[in-house]
Amino acid sequence: DVKVTQSSRYLVKRTGEKVFLECVQDMDHENMFWYRQDPGLGLRLIYFSYDVKMKEKGDIPEGYSVSREKKERFSLILESASTNQTSMYLCASSFPGTAQETQYFGPGTRLLVL
Amino acid sequence: AQKVTQAQTEISVVEKEDVTLDCVYETRDTTYYLFWYKQPPSGELVFLIRRNSFDEQNEISGRYSWNFQKSTSSFNFTITASQVVDSAVYFCALGSSNTGKLIFGQGTTLQVKP
């Protein structure tokens, strides 16, 4: 079974704090993705990575950065958290290839920025 | 532009009723992929099905069935004899062969009452 884990299920942070969300997958997938989920908007892609040390902007990268130092780990960084970044964050991974490769998701992190 | 529309925001049914979740997509790609995911209250997106644009055969898996019609750009999902455990948010997604990214619909919240 594919296993994607995220470091926290719930996080509460203050405005201006630096926030790290970590994602680890155990299936040797090359591709990893970060999405945020908001009511009425579905899932929106923040960043993705096709390989170690490689990253590509998604549809809403502003205010975020990522790091992929190891194949199994993909971190999402909020340099200075703001209240509009309160959301559900979902990590996913897949084998290489184009969109026919199914993405497998972690349990999500609910982030509240006060 | 690529887009996925799930017009039904919320659906409520009584157990054992059949229910259909609608999904309409827009794309100019000739090769593309369609997905359905289930998100139970625990938060993790669970993969249900993947379809490519060249395969219009309908699929049945237990109580679940999917109807793919290219002529109407629709990929609808039917649950037969619904159960309380089917209560979840369901997402339809479109995968682009060009970009390798998934575009998600807004999601449909299904509530199955006992």
XYZ file of C-alpha atoms in Angstrom:
228
model
C 0.000 0.000 0.000
C 1.124 3.507 -0.793
C 1.725 5.478 2.355
C 1.919 9.257 2.412
C 2.287 10.822 5.828
C 2.189 14.424 6.947
C 3.946 15.693 10.038
C 0.913 17.198 11.745
C -2.842 16.799 11.509
C -3.540 20.157 13.178
C -1.384 23.252 13.596
C -2.062 26.631 15.158
C 0.401 29.419 14.363
C 0.616 33.165 14.817
C 0.779 35.707 12.005
C 4.362 36.244 10.922
C 5.647 32.872 12.117
C 7.654 30.626 9.814
C 5.769 27.371 9.303
C 7.071 24.041 8.044
C 4.760 21.333 6.779
C 6.439 18.042 6.052
C 5.368 15.176 3.846
C 6.956 11.753 3.538
C 6.107 8.958 1.117
C 7.373 5.399 1.218
C 6.721 4.257 -2.348
C 9.820 5.646 -4.041
C 7.673 8.058 -6.053
C 9.513 10.677 -8.073
C 6.636 13.168 -8.122
C 5.370 15.021 -5.082
C 2.743 17.741 -4.791
C 1.382 20.272 -2.298
C -2.232 21.430 -2.507
C -4.415 23.588 -0.370
C -8.109 22.872 0.011
C -10.664 25.580 0.725
C -14.475 25.328 0.825
C -16.032 25.911 -2.563
C -12.649 26.007 -4.316
C -11.650 22.357 -4.345
C -7.934 21.579 -4.319
C -5.456 24.040 -5.754
C -1.870 23.184 -6.583
C 0.775 25.204 -4.739
C 4.042 23.563 -5.800
C 5.218 20.263 -7.175
C 8.476 18.442 -7.649
C 9.542 15.884 -10.240
C 12.807 14.978 -8.614
C 15.144 15.737 -5.746
C 16.080 19.408 -5.622
C 13.646 20.203 -8.422
C 10.522 22.273 -7.945
C 7.876 23.846 -10.109
C 5.294 26.478 -9.257
C 1.703 25.451 -9.270
C -1.312 27.689 -9.611
C -1.024 29.560 -6.296
C 2.656 29.658 -5.199
C 2.615 33.151 -3.707
C 3.571 33.180 -0.050
C 4.965 29.631 -0.142
C 8.230 27.898 -0.861
C 9.245 24.233 -0.921
C 12.227 22.047 -0.312
C 13.044 18.569 -1.585
C 16.415 17.401 -0.348
C 15.527 13.707 -0.329
C 13.330 11.742 -2.676
C 10.873 10.669 -0.010
C 10.428 14.040 1.669
C 8.786 17.239 0.396
C 8.437 20.244 2.669
C 6.129 23.214 2.301
C 7.314 26.430 3.925
C 5.292 29.479 4.833
C 7.985 32.117 5.304
C 5.705 34.509 7.187
C 2.301 33.035 7.882
C -0.755 35.154 7.264
C -4.387 34.632 8.204
C -5.347 34.014 4.574
C -3.154 30.933 4.654
C -5.501 29.272 7.117
C -6.490 26.184 5.188
C -6.254 22.425 4.782
C -2.956 21.397 3.208
C -2.682 18.112 1.347
C 0.430 16.390 0.096
C 0.406 13.812 -2.707
C 2.886 11.640 -4.578
C 2.933 9.653 -7.803
C 5.215 7.781 -10.140
C 6.819 9.729 -12.982
C 4.954 10.326 -16.185
C 2.194 12.668 -17.030
C -1.224 12.900 -15.502
C -2.151 9.289 -16.049
C -0.137 8.450 -12.987
C -2.482 8.373 -10.052
C -1.693 10.726 -7.201
C -1.876 9.306 -3.683
C -2.669 11.660 -0.846
C -1.694 12.070 2.776
C -4.210 12.741 5.571
C -3.860 16.503 5.396
C -2.802 19.229 7.822
C -5.367 21.726 9.053
C -3.503 24.976 9.642
C -5.002 27.855 11.588
C -3.125 31.157 11.491
C -4.180 33.586 14.198
C -8.598 26.668 -20.447
C -9.105 23.533 -18.422
C -11.873 23.326 -15.914
C -13.850 20.828 -13.871
C -17.333 21.658 -12.639
C -19.205 19.761 -9.969
C -22.454 21.674 -9.896
C -23.861 19.841 -6.883
C -22.383 21.372 -3.750
C -24.272 19.149 -1.317
C -26.508 16.122 -1.703
C -28.479 14.434 1.029
C -30.080 11.021 0.591
C -31.534 8.333 2.782
C -29.721 5.044 3.072
C -30.385 2.586 0.233
C -31.222 5.321 -2.235
C -29.215 5.550 -5.448
C -27.339 8.798 -5.984
C -25.460 10.283 -8.956
C -22.696 12.831 -8.623
C -22.182 14.967 -11.712
C -18.871 16.036 -13.201
C -18.430 18.163 -16.319
C -15.022 19.044 -17.679
C -13.465 21.352 -20.248
C -10.237 20.691 -22.078
C -8.689 21.139 -25.498
C -6.341 18.204 -25.043
C -7.035 15.142 -27.152
C -5.446 12.936 -24.523
C -6.498 13.466 -20.948
C -7.384 11.561 -17.814
C -10.306 11.725 -15.420
C -10.300 10.756 -11.777
C -12.682 10.436 -8.864
C -11.492 10.719 -5.280
C -13.369 10.283 -1.998
C -12.534 12.368 1.074
C -14.081 10.920 4.249
C -14.232 12.995 7.446
C -10.720 11.808 8.330
C -9.436 14.096 5.556
C -7.378 11.791 3.358
C -8.292 11.685 -0.319
C -8.875 8.116 -1.419
C -8.430 7.245 -5.089
C -11.501 5.606 -6.636
C -11.025 5.475 -10.400
C -8.955 6.717 -13.339
C -10.174 6.879 -16.919
C -8.320 7.952 -20.060
C -9.947 9.878 -22.872
C -9.800 6.955 -25.294
C -11.752 4.604 -23.090
C -15.431 5.441 -22.929
C -16.480 2.150 -21.489
C -18.539 2.486 -18.375
C -17.159 0.843 -15.289
C -18.785 -0.859 -12.349
C -17.104 -1.727 -9.082
C -19.483 -3.142 -6.524
C -22.028 -0.444 -5.696
C -20.025 2.175 -7.608
C -20.366 2.888 -11.322
C -19.027 5.544 -13.627
C -20.472 6.901 -16.856
C -18.006 8.619 -19.184
C -19.475 10.500 -22.150
C -17.091 12.490 -24.323
C -19.970 13.933 -26.345
C -21.180 15.827 -23.279
C -17.775 16.100 -21.537
C -19.145 14.377 -18.493
C -17.847 11.753 -16.102
C -20.627 10.994 -13.661
C -20.424 8.763 -10.612
C -23.338 6.689 -9.306
C -23.589 4.971 -5.952
C -26.240 2.282 -5.841
C -27.979 1.448 -2.575
C -26.086 4.126 -0.661
C -24.801 3.470 2.847
C -23.948 5.784 5.722
C -20.244 5.000 5.160
C -20.532 6.631 1.734
C -20.902 10.011 3.436
C -17.916 12.045 2.283
C -16.763 14.774 -0.050
C -16.233 13.498 -3.576
C -13.874 15.178 -6.016
C -13.678 14.821 -9.755
C -10.327 15.727 -11.341
C -8.935 16.224 -14.841
C -5.359 15.318 -15.695
C -3.634 17.077 -18.564
C -1.258 15.066 -20.703
C 0.521 18.328 -21.509
C 1.117 19.744 -18.066
C 0.995 16.633 -15.916
C -1.122 18.456 -13.379
C -4.520 17.633 -11.944
C -7.361 20.138 -12.023
C -9.960 19.460 -9.332
C -13.626 20.287 -9.204
C -15.078 22.072 -6.206
C -16.235 18.825 -4.627
C -19.672 17.441 -3.772
C -20.543 16.712 -0.155
C -22.686 13.616 0.090
C -24.623 12.932 3.268
C -26.293 9.548 3.602
C -28.786 9.449 6.442
C -29.762 6.218 8.170
